[in-house]
Coordinates of N, CA and C in Angstrom, one line a residue:
M8 N -0.7 -15.7 49.0 CA -0.1 -16.7 48.1 C -1.2 -17.5 47.4
D9 N -2.3 -17.8 48.0 CA -3.4 -18.5 47.4 C -4.0 -17.7 46.2
R10 N -4.0 -16.4 46.5 CA -4.6 -15.5 45.4 C -3.7 -15.5 44.2
I11 N -2.4 -15.5 44.4 CA -1.4 -15.5 43.3 C -1.6 -16.8 42.5
V12 N -1.7 -18.0 43.2 CA -1.9 -19.3 42.5 C -3.2 -19.3 41.7
V13 N -4.3 -18.8 42.3 CA -5.5 -18.8 41.7 C -5.5 -18.0 40.4
S14 N -4.9 -16.8 40.6 CA -4.8 -15.8 39.4 C -4.0 -16.4 38.3
S15 N -2.9 -17.1 38.7 CA -2.0 -17.7 37.7 C -2.7 -18.8 36.9
S16 N -3.5 -19.6 37.7 CA -4.2 -20.7 37.1 C -5.3 -20.2 36.2
S17 N -6.0 -19.1 36.6 CA -7.0 -18.5 35.8 C -6.5 -18.0 34.5
S18 N -5.3 -17.3 34.6 CA -4.7 -16.8 33.4 C -4.3 -17.9 32.4
R19 N -3.8 -19.0 33.0 CA -3.4 -20.1 32.1 C -4.6 -20.7 31.4
D20 N -5.7 -20.9 32.2 CA -6.9 -21.5 31.6 C -7.4 -20.6 30.5
S21 N -7.4 -19.3 30.7 CA -7.9 -18.3 29.7 C -7.0 -18.4 28.4
L22 N -5.7 -18.5 28.6 CA -4.8 -18.6 27.5 C -5.0 -19.8 26.7
L23 N -5.2 -20.9 27.4 CA -5.5 -22.2 26.7 C -6.8 -22.2 25.9
S24 N -7.8 -21.5 26.5 CA -9.1 -21.4 25.9 C -9.0 -20.6 24.6
T25 N -8.2 -19.5 24.7 CA -8.0 -18.6 23.5 C -7.3 -19.4 22.4
H26 N -6.3 -20.1 22.8 CA -5.5 -20.9 21.8 C -6.4 -21.9 21.1
K27 N -7.3 -22.5 21.9 CA -8.2 -23.5 21.4 C -9.2 -22.9 20.4
V28 N -9.7 -21.7 20.7 CA -10.7 -21.0 19.8 C -9.9 -20.7 18.5
L29 N -8.7 -20.2 18.6 CA -7.9 -19.8 17.5 C -7.6 -21.0 16.6
R30 N -7.2 -22.1 17.2 CA -6.9 -23.3 16.4 C -8.1 -23.8 15.7
N31 N -9.2 -23.9 16.4 CA -10.5 -24.4 15.8 C -10.9 -23.5 14.7
T32 N -10.8 -22.2 14.9 CA -11.2 -21.2 13.9 C -10.4 -21.4 12.6
Y33 N -9.1 -21.5 12.7 CA -8.3 -21.7 11.5 C -8.5 -23.0 10.8
F34 N -8.7 -24.1 11.6 CA -9.0 -25.4 11.1 C -10.3 -25.4 10.3
L35 N -11.4 -24.8 10.9 CA -12.7 -24.8 10.2 C -12.6 -23.9 9.0
L36 N -11.9 -22.8 9.1 CA -11.7 -21.8 8.0 C -11.1 -22.5 6.8
A37 N -10.1 -23.3 7.1 CA -9.4 -24.1 6.0 C -10.3 -25.0 5.3
L38 N -11.1 -25.7 6.1 CA -12.1 -26.7 5.6 C -13.2 -26.0 4.7
T39 N -13.7 -24.9 5.3 CA -14.7 -24.2 4.5 C -14.2 -23.5 3.3
L40 N -13.0 -23.1 3.3 CA -12.4 -22.5 2.1 C -12.2 -23.6 1.0
A41 N -11.8 -24.8 1.4 CA -11.6 -25.9 0.5 C -13.0 -26.3 -0.1
F42 N -14.0 -26.3 0.8 CA -15.3 -26.7 0.3 C -15.9 -25.6 -0.6
S43 N -15.7 -24.4 -0.3 CA -16.1 -23.3 -1.1 C -15.4 -23.3 -2.5
A44 N -14.1 -23.6 -2.5 CA -13.4 -23.8 -3.8 C -13.9 -24.9 -4.6
L45 N -14.3 -26.0 -3.9 CA -14.9 -27.1 -4.6 C -16.2 -26.8 -5.3
T46 N -17.1 -26.1 -4.6 CA -18.4 -25.7 -5.1 C -18.2 -24.6 -6.2
A47 N -17.2 -23.7 -6.1 CA -17.0 -22.7 -7.1 C -16.5 -23.4 -8.4
T48 N -15.6 -24.4 -8.2 CA -15.1 -25.2 -9.4 C -16.2 -25.9 -10.1
A49 N -17.1 -26.5 -9.3 CA -18.2 -27.3 -9.9 C -19.2 -26.3 -10.6
S50 N -19.4 -25.2 -10.0 CA -20.3 -24.1 -10.6 C -19.7 -23.6 -11.9
T51 N -18.3 -23.5 -11.9 CA -17.7 -23.0 -13.1 C -17.7 -24.0 -14.2
V52 N -17.3 -25.2 -13.9 CA -17.3 -26.3 -14.9 C -18.6 -26.6 -15.5
L53 N -19.6 -26.6 -14.6 CA -21.0 -26.9 -15.1 C -21.7 -25.7 -15.7
M54 N -21.0 -24.6 -15.6 CA -21.6 -23.3 -16.2 C -23.0 -23.0 -15.6
L55 N -23.1 -23.1 -14.3 CA -24.4 -22.9 -13.6 C -24.7 -21.4 -13.7
P56 N -26.0 -21.1 -13.8 CA -26.4 -19.7 -14.0 C -26.2 -18.9 -12.7
A57 N -25.9 -17.6 -12.9 CA -25.7 -16.7 -11.7 C -27.0 -16.5 -11.0
P58 N -27.0 -16.5 -9.7 CA -28.2 -16.3 -8.9 C -28.6 -14.8 -9.1
G59 N -29.8 -14.5 -9.1 CA -30.2 -13.1 -9.2 C -29.9 -12.4 -7.9
L60 N -30.0 -11.1 -7.9 CA -29.7 -10.3 -6.7 C -30.6 -10.7 -5.5
L61 N -31.9 -10.9 -5.7 CA -32.8 -11.3 -4.7 C -32.4 -12.7 -4.0
L62 N -32.1 -13.7 -4.9 CA -31.7 -15.0 -4.4 C -30.4 -14.9 -3.7
M63 N -29.5 -14.1 -4.2 CA -28.2 -13.9 -3.6 C -28.3 -13.3 -2.1
L64 N -29.2 -12.3 -2.0 CA -29.3 -11.7 -0.7 C -30.1 -12.6 0.3
V65 N -31.1 -13.3 -0.2 CA -31.9 -14.2 0.7 C -31.0 -15.3 1.1
G66 N -30.3 -15.9 0.1 CA -29.4 -17.0 0.4 C -28.3 -16.7 1.4
F67 N -27.7 -15.5 1.2 CA -26.5 -15.1 2.0 C -27.0 -14.8 3.4
Y68 N -28.0 -13.9 3.5 CA -28.4 -13.4 4.9 C -29.2 -14.5 5.6
G69 N -29.9 -15.3 4.8 CA -30.7 -16.4 5.5 C -29.8 -17.4 6.1
L70 N -28.7 -17.8 5.3 CA -27.8 -18.8 5.8 C -26.9 -18.2 6.9
M71 N -26.6 -16.9 6.8 CA -25.8 -16.2 7.8 C -26.6 -16.2 9.1
F72 N -27.9 -15.9 9.1 CA -28.7 -15.9 10.3 C -28.8 -17.3 10.9
L73 N -29.0 -18.3 10.0 CA -29.0 -19.7 10.5 C -27.7 -20.1 11.2
T74 N -26.6 -19.7 10.6 CA -25.3 -20.0 11.2 C -25.1 -19.4 12.6
Y75 N -25.4 -18.1 12.7 CA -25.3 -17.5 14.0 C -26.3 -18.0 15.0
R76 N -27.4 -18.4 14.5 CA -28.4 -19.0 15.4 C -28.0 -20.3 16.0
L77 N -27.3 -21.1 15.2 CA -26.9 -22.4 15.6 C -25.4 -22.5 16.0
A78 N -24.8 -21.3 16.2 CA -23.3 -21.3 16.4 C -22.9 -22.0 17.7
D79 N -23.8 -22.1 18.7 CA -23.5 -22.8 19.9 C -23.9 -24.3 19.9
R80 N -24.3 -24.8 18.7 CA -24.7 -26.2 18.6 C -23.9 -26.9 17.6
P81 N -23.8 -28.2 17.6 CA -23.1 -29.0 16.6 C -23.6 -28.7 15.2
A82 N -24.9 -28.5 15.1 CA -25.5 -28.2 13.8 C -25.0 -26.9 13.1
G83 N -24.4 -26.1 13.9 CA -23.8 -24.8 13.4 C -22.7 -25.1 12.4
I84 N -22.0 -26.2 12.6 CA -20.9 -26.5 11.6 C -21.5 -26.8 10.2
L85 N -22.7 -27.5 10.2 CA -23.3 -27.8 9.0 C -23.8 -26.5 8.3
A86 N -24.3 -25.6 9.1 CA -24.8 -24.3 8.6 C -23.6 -23.5 8.0
V87 N -22.4 -23.6 8.6 CA -21.3 -22.9 8.1 C -20.9 -23.5 6.7
F88 N -21.0 -24.8 6.5 CA -20.7 -25.4 5.2 C -21.7 -25.0 4.2
A89 N -23.0 -24.9 4.6 CA -24.1 -24.5 3.7 C -23.8 -23.1 3.2
L90 N -23.5 -22.2 4.2 CA -23.2 -20.8 3.8 C -22.0 -20.7 2.9
T91 N -20.9 -21.3 3.2 CA -19.7 -21.2 2.4 C -19.8 -21.9 1.1
G92 N -20.6 -23.0 1.1 CA -20.9 -23.7 -0.2 C -21.7 -22.8 -1.1
F93 N -22.7 -22.2 -0.6 CA -23.5 -21.3 -1.4 C -22.7 -20.1 -1.9
M94 N -21.8 -19.5 -1.1 CA -21.0 -18.4 -1.6 C -20.0 -18.9 -2.6
G95 N -19.5 -20.2 -2.5 CA -18.7 -20.7 -3.6 C -19.4 -20.8 -4.9
Y96 N -20.7 -21.3 -4.8 CA -21.5 -21.4 -6.0 C -21.7 -20.0 -6.7
T97 N -21.9 -19.0 -5.9 CA -22.0 -17.6 -6.5 C -20.8 -17.2 -7.2
L98 N -19.6 -17.7 -6.8 CA -18.4 -17.3 -7.5 C -18.3 -17.9 -8.9
G99 N -18.9 -19.1 -9.1 CA -18.8 -19.8 -10.4 C -19.0 -19.0 -11.6
P100 N -20.2 -18.3 -11.7 CA -20.5 -17.5 -12.9 C -19.5 -16.4 -13.1
I101 N -19.0 -15.8 -12.0 CA -18.0 -14.7 -12.1 C -16.7 -15.3 -12.7
L102 N -16.2 -16.4 -12.1 CA -15.0 -17.0 -12.6 C -15.2 -17.4 -14.1
S103 N -16.3 -17.9 -14.5 CA -16.6 -18.4 -15.8 C -16.4 -17.2 -16.8
S104 N -16.9 -16.0 -16.4 CA -16.8 -14.8 -17.3 C -15.4 -14.4 -17.5
F105 N -14.6 -14.5 -16.4 CA -13.2 -14.1 -16.6 C -12.4 -15.1 -17.5
I106 N -12.7 -16.4 -17.3 CA -12.1 -17.4 -18.1 C -12.5 -17.3 -19.6
A107 N -13.8 -17.1 -19.8 CA -14.3 -16.9 -21.2 C -13.7 -15.7 -21.9
S108 N -13.3 -14.7 -21.1 CA -12.7 -13.5 -21.7 C -11.2 -13.6 -21.8
G109 N -10.6 -14.7 -21.5 CA -9.2 -14.9 -21.5 C -8.4 -14.2 -20.4
A110 N -9.1 -14.0 -19.3 CA -8.5 -13.3 -18.2 C -8.4 -14.3 -17.0
G111 N -8.2 -15.5 -17.3 CA -8.2 -16.5 -16.2 C -7.0 -16.3 -15.3
D112 N -5.9 -15.7 -15.8 CA -4.7 -15.5 -15.0 C -5.0 -14.5 -13.9
L113 N -6.0 -13.6 -14.0 CA -6.3 -12.7 -13.0 C -6.9 -13.3 -11.8
I114 N -7.5 -14.5 -12.0 CA -8.1 -15.2 -10.9 C -7.0 -15.7 -9.9
M115 N -5.9 -16.2 -10.5 CA -4.7 -16.6 -9.6 C -4.1 -15.4 -9.0
L116 N -4.0 -14.3 -9.7 CA -3.5 -13.0 -9.0 C -4.3 -12.6 -7.9
A117 N -5.6 -12.6 -8.0 CA -6.5 -12.2 -7.0 C -6.4 -13.2 -5.8
L118 N -6.3 -14.5 -6.1 CA -6.1 -15.5 -5.0 C -4.8 -15.2 -4.2
G119 N -3.8 -15.0 -5.0 CA -2.5 -14.7 -4.4 C -2.5 -13.5 -3.5
G120 N -3.2 -12.4 -4.0 CA -3.3 -11.2 -3.3 C -4.1 -11.4 -2.0
T121 N -5.2 -12.1 -2.1 CA -6.0 -12.4 -0.9 C -5.3 -13.2 0.1
A122 N -4.6 -14.2 -0.3 CA -3.8 -15.0 0.7 C -2.7 -14.2 1.3
A123 N -2.0 -13.3 0.5 CA -1.0 -12.5 1.1 C -1.5 -11.5 2.1
V124 N -2.6 -10.9 1.8 CA -3.2 -9.9 2.8 C -3.6 -10.7 4.1
F125 N -4.2 -11.8 3.9 CA -4.7 -12.6 5.1 C -3.5 -13.0 6.0
F126 N -2.5 -13.6 5.4 CA -1.3 -14.0 6.2 C -0.6 -12.9 6.8
C127 N -0.4 -11.8 6.1 CA 0.3 -10.6 6.7 C -0.5 -10.0 7.8
C128 N -1.8 -9.9 7.7 CA -2.6 -9.3 8.8 C -2.6 -10.2 10.0
S129 N -2.8 -11.5 9.7 CA -2.9 -12.5 10.8 C -1.5 -12.5 11.5
A130 N -0.4 -12.6 10.8 CA 0.9 -12.7 11.4 C 1.2 -11.4 12.2
Y131 N 0.8 -10.3 11.7 CA 1.0 -9.0 12.4 C 0.3 -9.0 13.8
V132 N -1.0 -9.4 13.8 CA -1.7 -9.4 15.1 C -1.2 -10.5 16.0
L133 N -1.0 -11.7 15.5 CA -0.5 -12.8 16.3 C 0.9 -12.5 16.9
T134 N 1.7 -11.8 16.1 CA 3.1 -11.5 16.6 C 3.1 -10.4 17.6
T135 N 2.4 -9.3 17.3 CA 2.5 -8.2 18.1 C 1.4 -8.2 19.3
R136 N 0.4 -9.1 19.1 CA -0.7 -9.2 20.0 C -1.3 -7.8 20.3
K137 N -1.3 -7.0 19.3 CA -1.9 -5.6 19.5 C -3.4 -5.7 19.5
D138 N -4.0 -4.9 20.4 CA -5.5 -4.8 20.5 C -6.0 -3.9 19.4
M139 N -6.8 -4.5 18.5 CA -7.3 -3.7 17.4 C -8.8 -3.3 17.6
S140 N -9.2 -3.3 18.8 CA -10.6 -2.9 19.1 C -10.9 -1.5 18.7
F141 N -9.9 -0.7 18.5 CA -10.1 0.7 18.1 C -10.7 0.8 16.7
L142 N -10.6 -0.3 15.9 CA -11.0 -0.3 14.6 C -12.6 -0.4 14.5
S143 N -13.2 -0.8 15.5 CA -14.6 -1.1 15.5 C -15.5 0.1 15.0
G144 N -15.1 1.3 15.6 CA -15.9 2.5 15.2 C -15.7 2.8 13.8
M145 N -14.4 2.7 13.3 CA -14.2 3.1 11.9 C -14.8 2.1 10.9
M146 N -14.8 0.8 11.4 CA -15.5 -0.2 10.5 C -17.0 0.0 10.4
M147 N -17.6 0.4 11.5 CA -19.0 0.7 11.5 C -19.3 1.8 10.5
A148 N -18.5 2.9 10.6 CA -18.7 4.0 9.6 C -18.4 3.6 8.2
G149 N -17.4 2.7 8.0 CA -17.1 2.2 6.7 C -18.2 1.3 6.1
F150 N -18.8 0.6 7.0 CA -19.9 -0.3 6.6 C -21.1 0.6 6.1
V151 N -21.4 1.6 6.8 CA -22.5 2.5 6.4 C -22.2 3.2 5.0
I152 N -21.0 3.6 4.9 CA -20.6 4.3 3.6 C -20.6 3.3 2.4
L153 N -20.2 2.0 2.7 CA -20.2 1.0 1.6 C -21.7 0.7 1.3
L154 N -22.5 0.6 2.3 CA -23.9 0.2 2.0 C -24.6 1.3 1.2
V155 N -24.4 2.5 1.5 CA -24.9 3.6 0.7 C -24.4 3.6 -0.7
A156 N -23.1 3.4 -0.8 CA -22.4 3.4 -2.1 C -22.9 2.3 -3.0
V157 N -23.1 1.1 -2.4 CA -23.5 -0.1 -3.2 C -25.0 0.2 -3.7
I158 N -25.8 0.7 -2.8 CA -27.2 0.9 -3.2 C -27.3 2.0 -4.3
A159 N -26.5 3.0 -4.1 CA -26.5 4.1 -5.1 C -26.0 3.6 -6.5
N160 N -25.0 2.7 -6.5 CA -24.5 2.2 -7.7 C -25.4 1.2 -8.4
L161 N -26.3 0.6 -7.7 CA -27.3 -0.2 -8.3 C -28.2 0.5 -9.3
F162 N -28.3 1.8 -9.0 CA -29.1 2.7 -9.9 C -28.3 3.5 -10.9
L163 N -27.1 3.9 -10.4 CA -26.3 4.8 -11.2 C -25.4 4.0 -12.2
Q164 N -24.9 2.9 -11.8 CA -24.0 2.0 -12.7 C -22.9 2.8 -13.2
I165 N -22.1 3.5 -12.4 CA -21.0 4.3 -12.8 C -19.7 3.5 -12.6
P166 N -18.9 3.2 -13.6 CA -17.7 2.4 -13.5 C -16.7 2.9 -12.4
A167 N -16.5 4.2 -12.4 CA -15.6 4.8 -11.4 C -16.1 4.5 -10.0
L168 N -17.4 4.6 -9.8 CA -18.0 4.3 -8.4 C -17.8 2.8 -8.1
S169 N -18.0 2.0 -9.1 CA -17.7 0.5 -8.8 C -16.3 0.3 -8.4
L170 N -15.4 1.0 -9.1 CA -14.0 0.8 -8.7 C -13.7 1.3 -7.3
A171 N -14.3 2.4 -7.0 CA -14.1 3.0 -5.6 C -14.7 2.1 -4.6
I172 N -15.8 1.4 -4.9 CA -16.5 0.5 -3.9 C -15.5 -0.7 -3.7
S173 N -14.9 -1.2 -4.8 CA -14.0 -2.3 -4.7 C -12.8 -2.0 -3.8
A174 N -12.3 -0.8 -4.0 CA -11.1 -0.3 -3.2 C -11.5 -0.2 -1.7
L175 N -12.7 0.3 -1.5 CA -13.2 0.5 -0.1 C -13.4 -0.9 0.6
F176 N -13.9 -1.8 -0.2 CA -14.1 -3.2 0.3 C -12.8 -3.8 0.7
I177 N -11.8 -3.6 -0.1 CA -10.4 -4.1 0.3 C -10.0 -3.6 1.6
L178 N -10.1 -2.3 1.8 CA -9.7 -1.6 3.1 C -10.6 -2.2 4.2
F179 N -11.9 -2.3 4.0 CA -12.8 -2.7 5.0 C -12.5 -4.2 5.4
S180 N -12.3 -5.0 4.4 CA -12.0 -6.5 4.6 C -10.7 -6.6 5.4
T181 N -9.7 -5.8 5.0 CA -8.4 -5.9 5.7 C -8.5 -5.5 7.2
G182 N -9.3 -4.5 7.4 CA -9.5 -4.1 8.8 C -10.3 -5.1 9.5
A183 N -11.3 -5.8 8.9 CA -12.1 -6.8 9.5 C -11.2 -8.0 9.9
I184 N -10.2 -8.4 9.1 CA -9.3 -9.5 9.4 C -8.5 -9.1 10.6
L185 N -8.0 -7.9 10.6 CA -7.2 -7.5 11.8 C -8.0 -7.5 13.1
W186 N -9.2 -6.9 13.0 CA -10.1 -6.8 14.1 C -10.5 -8.2 14.6
E187 N -11.0 -9.1 13.7 CA -11.4 -10.4 14.1 C -10.3 -11.2 14.8
T188 N -9.2 -11.2 14.2 CA -8.0 -11.9 14.8 C -7.7 -11.4 16.2
S189 N -7.7 -10.1 16.3 CA -7.4 -9.5 17.6 C -8.5 -9.8 18.6
N190 N -9.7 -9.8 18.1 CA -10.8 -10.1 19.0 C -10.7 -11.6 19.6
I191 N -10.2 -12.5 18.7 CA -10.1 -13.9 19.2 C -9.0 -14.0 20.3
I192 N -7.8 -13.4 20.0 CA -6.7 -13.6 20.9 C -6.8 -12.8 22.2
H193 N -7.7 -11.8 22.2 CA -7.9 -11.1 23.4 C -9.2 -11.5 24.1
G194 N -9.8 -12.6 23.7 CA -10.9 -13.2 24.4 C -12.2 -12.6 24.1
G195 N -12.3 -11.7 23.1 CA -13.6 -11.0 22.8 C -14.5 -12.0 22.1
E196 N -14.0 -12.9 21.3 CA -14.7 -13.9 20.6 C -14.4 -15.3 21.0
T197 N -15.3 -16.0 21.6 CA -15.1 -17.3 22.2 C -15.7 -18.4 21.4
N198 N -16.4 -18.0 20.3 CA -17.1 -19.0 19.5 C -16.4 -19.1 18.1
Y199 N -15.8 -20.3 17.9 CA -15.0 -20.4 16.7 C -15.8 -20.5 15.4
I200 N -17.1 -20.8 15.5 CA -18.0 -20.8 14.3 C -18.3 -19.4 13.9
R201 N -18.6 -18.5 14.8 CA -18.8 -17.1 14.5 C -17.5 -16.5 13.9
A202 N -16.4 -16.8 14.6 CA -15.1 -16.3 14.1 C -14.8 -16.7 12.7
T203 N -15.1 -18.0 12.4 CA -14.8 -18.5 11.1 C -15.6 -17.8 10.0
V204 N -16.9 -17.6 10.3 CA -17.8 -16.9 9.4 C -17.3 -15.5 9.1
G205 N -16.9 -14.8 10.2 CA -16.4 -13.4 10.0 C -15.2 -13.3 9.1
L206 N -14.2 -14.3 9.3 CA -13.0 -14.3 8.5 C -13.3 -14.7 7.1
Y207 N -14.2 -15.7 6.9 CA -14.5 -16.1 5.6 C -15.2 -15.0 4.8
V208 N -16.1 -14.3 5.3 CA -16.8 -13.2 4.6 C -15.8 -12.2 4.2
S209 N -14.8 -11.9 5.1 CA -13.8 -10.9 4.8 C -12.9 -11.3 3.6
L210 N -12.6 -12.6 3.6 CA -11.7 -13.2 2.5 C -12.5 -13.2 1.2
Y211 N -13.8 -13.5 1.3 CA -14.6 -13.5 0.1 C -14.7 -12.2 -0.5
N212 N -15.0 -11.2 0.3 CA -15.1 -9.8 -0.2 C -13.8 -9.3 -0.7
L213 N -12.7 -9.7 -0.1 CA -11.4 -9.2 -0.5 C -11.0 -9.8 -1.9
F214 N -11.3 -11.1 -2.0 CA -11.1 -11.8 -3.3 C -11.9 -11.1 -4.5
I215 N -13.2 -11.0 -4.2 CA -14.1 -10.4 -5.2 C -13.6 -9.0 -5.6
S216 N -13.2 -8.2 -4.6 CA -12.8 -6.8 -4.8 C -11.5 -6.7 -5.6
L217 N -10.5 -7.6 -5.3 CA -9.3 -7.6 -6.0 C -9.5 -8.1 -7.4
L218 N -10.4 -9.0 -7.6 CA -10.7 -9.5 -9.0 C -11.3 -8.4 -9.8
S219 N -12.2 -7.7 -9.2 CA -12.9 -6.6 -9.9 C -11.9 -5.5 -10.3
I220 N -11.0 -5.1 -9.4 CA -10.0 -4.1 -9.8 C -9.1 -4.6 -10.8
L221 N -8.6 -5.8 -10.7 CA -7.7 -6.4 -11.8 C -8.5 -6.5 -13.1
G222 N -9.7 -6.9 -13.1 CA -10.5 -6.9 -14.3 C -10.7 -5.5 -14.9
F223 N -10.9 -4.5 -14.1 CA -11.1 -3.2 -14.6 C -9.8 -2.7 -15.2
A224 N -8.7 -3.0 -14.6 CA -7.4 -2.6 -15.1 C -7.1 -3.3 -16.5
R225 N -7.4 -4.5 -16.5 CA -7.2 -5.3 -17.8 C -8.1 -4.8 -18.9
S226 N -9.3 -4.4 -18.6 CA -10.2 -4.0 -19.6 C -9.8 -2.6 -20.2
N227 N -9.1 -1.8 -19.3 CA -8.6 -0.5 -19.8 C -7.3 -0.7 -20.6

């Protein structure tokens, strides 16, 4: 009888802990998305220059490393805002080019598509509580393929390859949202800062990829 009570109490504590991580993750994600939108708007209005590839990579991976390093400390929250603010800044020049070319409506379409994918994926996992851990192997293979394709396209600059990369990024980001959400609710991820970063990066890549495909379709 005592074992049953202890087991029940342990399960309840685990469930409460999972709900807390999920709640904190979504709350921090909402705040970082708002902050990122603010920095993107400022970058667009002020027409700030686009960062070069080297600055983009150093800024992103440097702040990503800092965030993961501080994920278990209060300073980790500041690192998350630094990372998402920087990513918002990098969006500014891209959005400016779309607005200048008269394709500002595509930005709203890409935002709507990104939101729809996120809510559908999250709702599916939260409703069914399906374990998506089987996606990890496919995502690793997809990451390697994307990395090779992106590096190749830096030299080849083939429009069709760029379109294919955007489509693959959409699939990869969708799978990442499913996997990350499942990982949270099944107790695989207990740190809401790391979970927030994972979801944010997926949403960022999803938005950029949708915008790229819509822009390609409009240009044709």
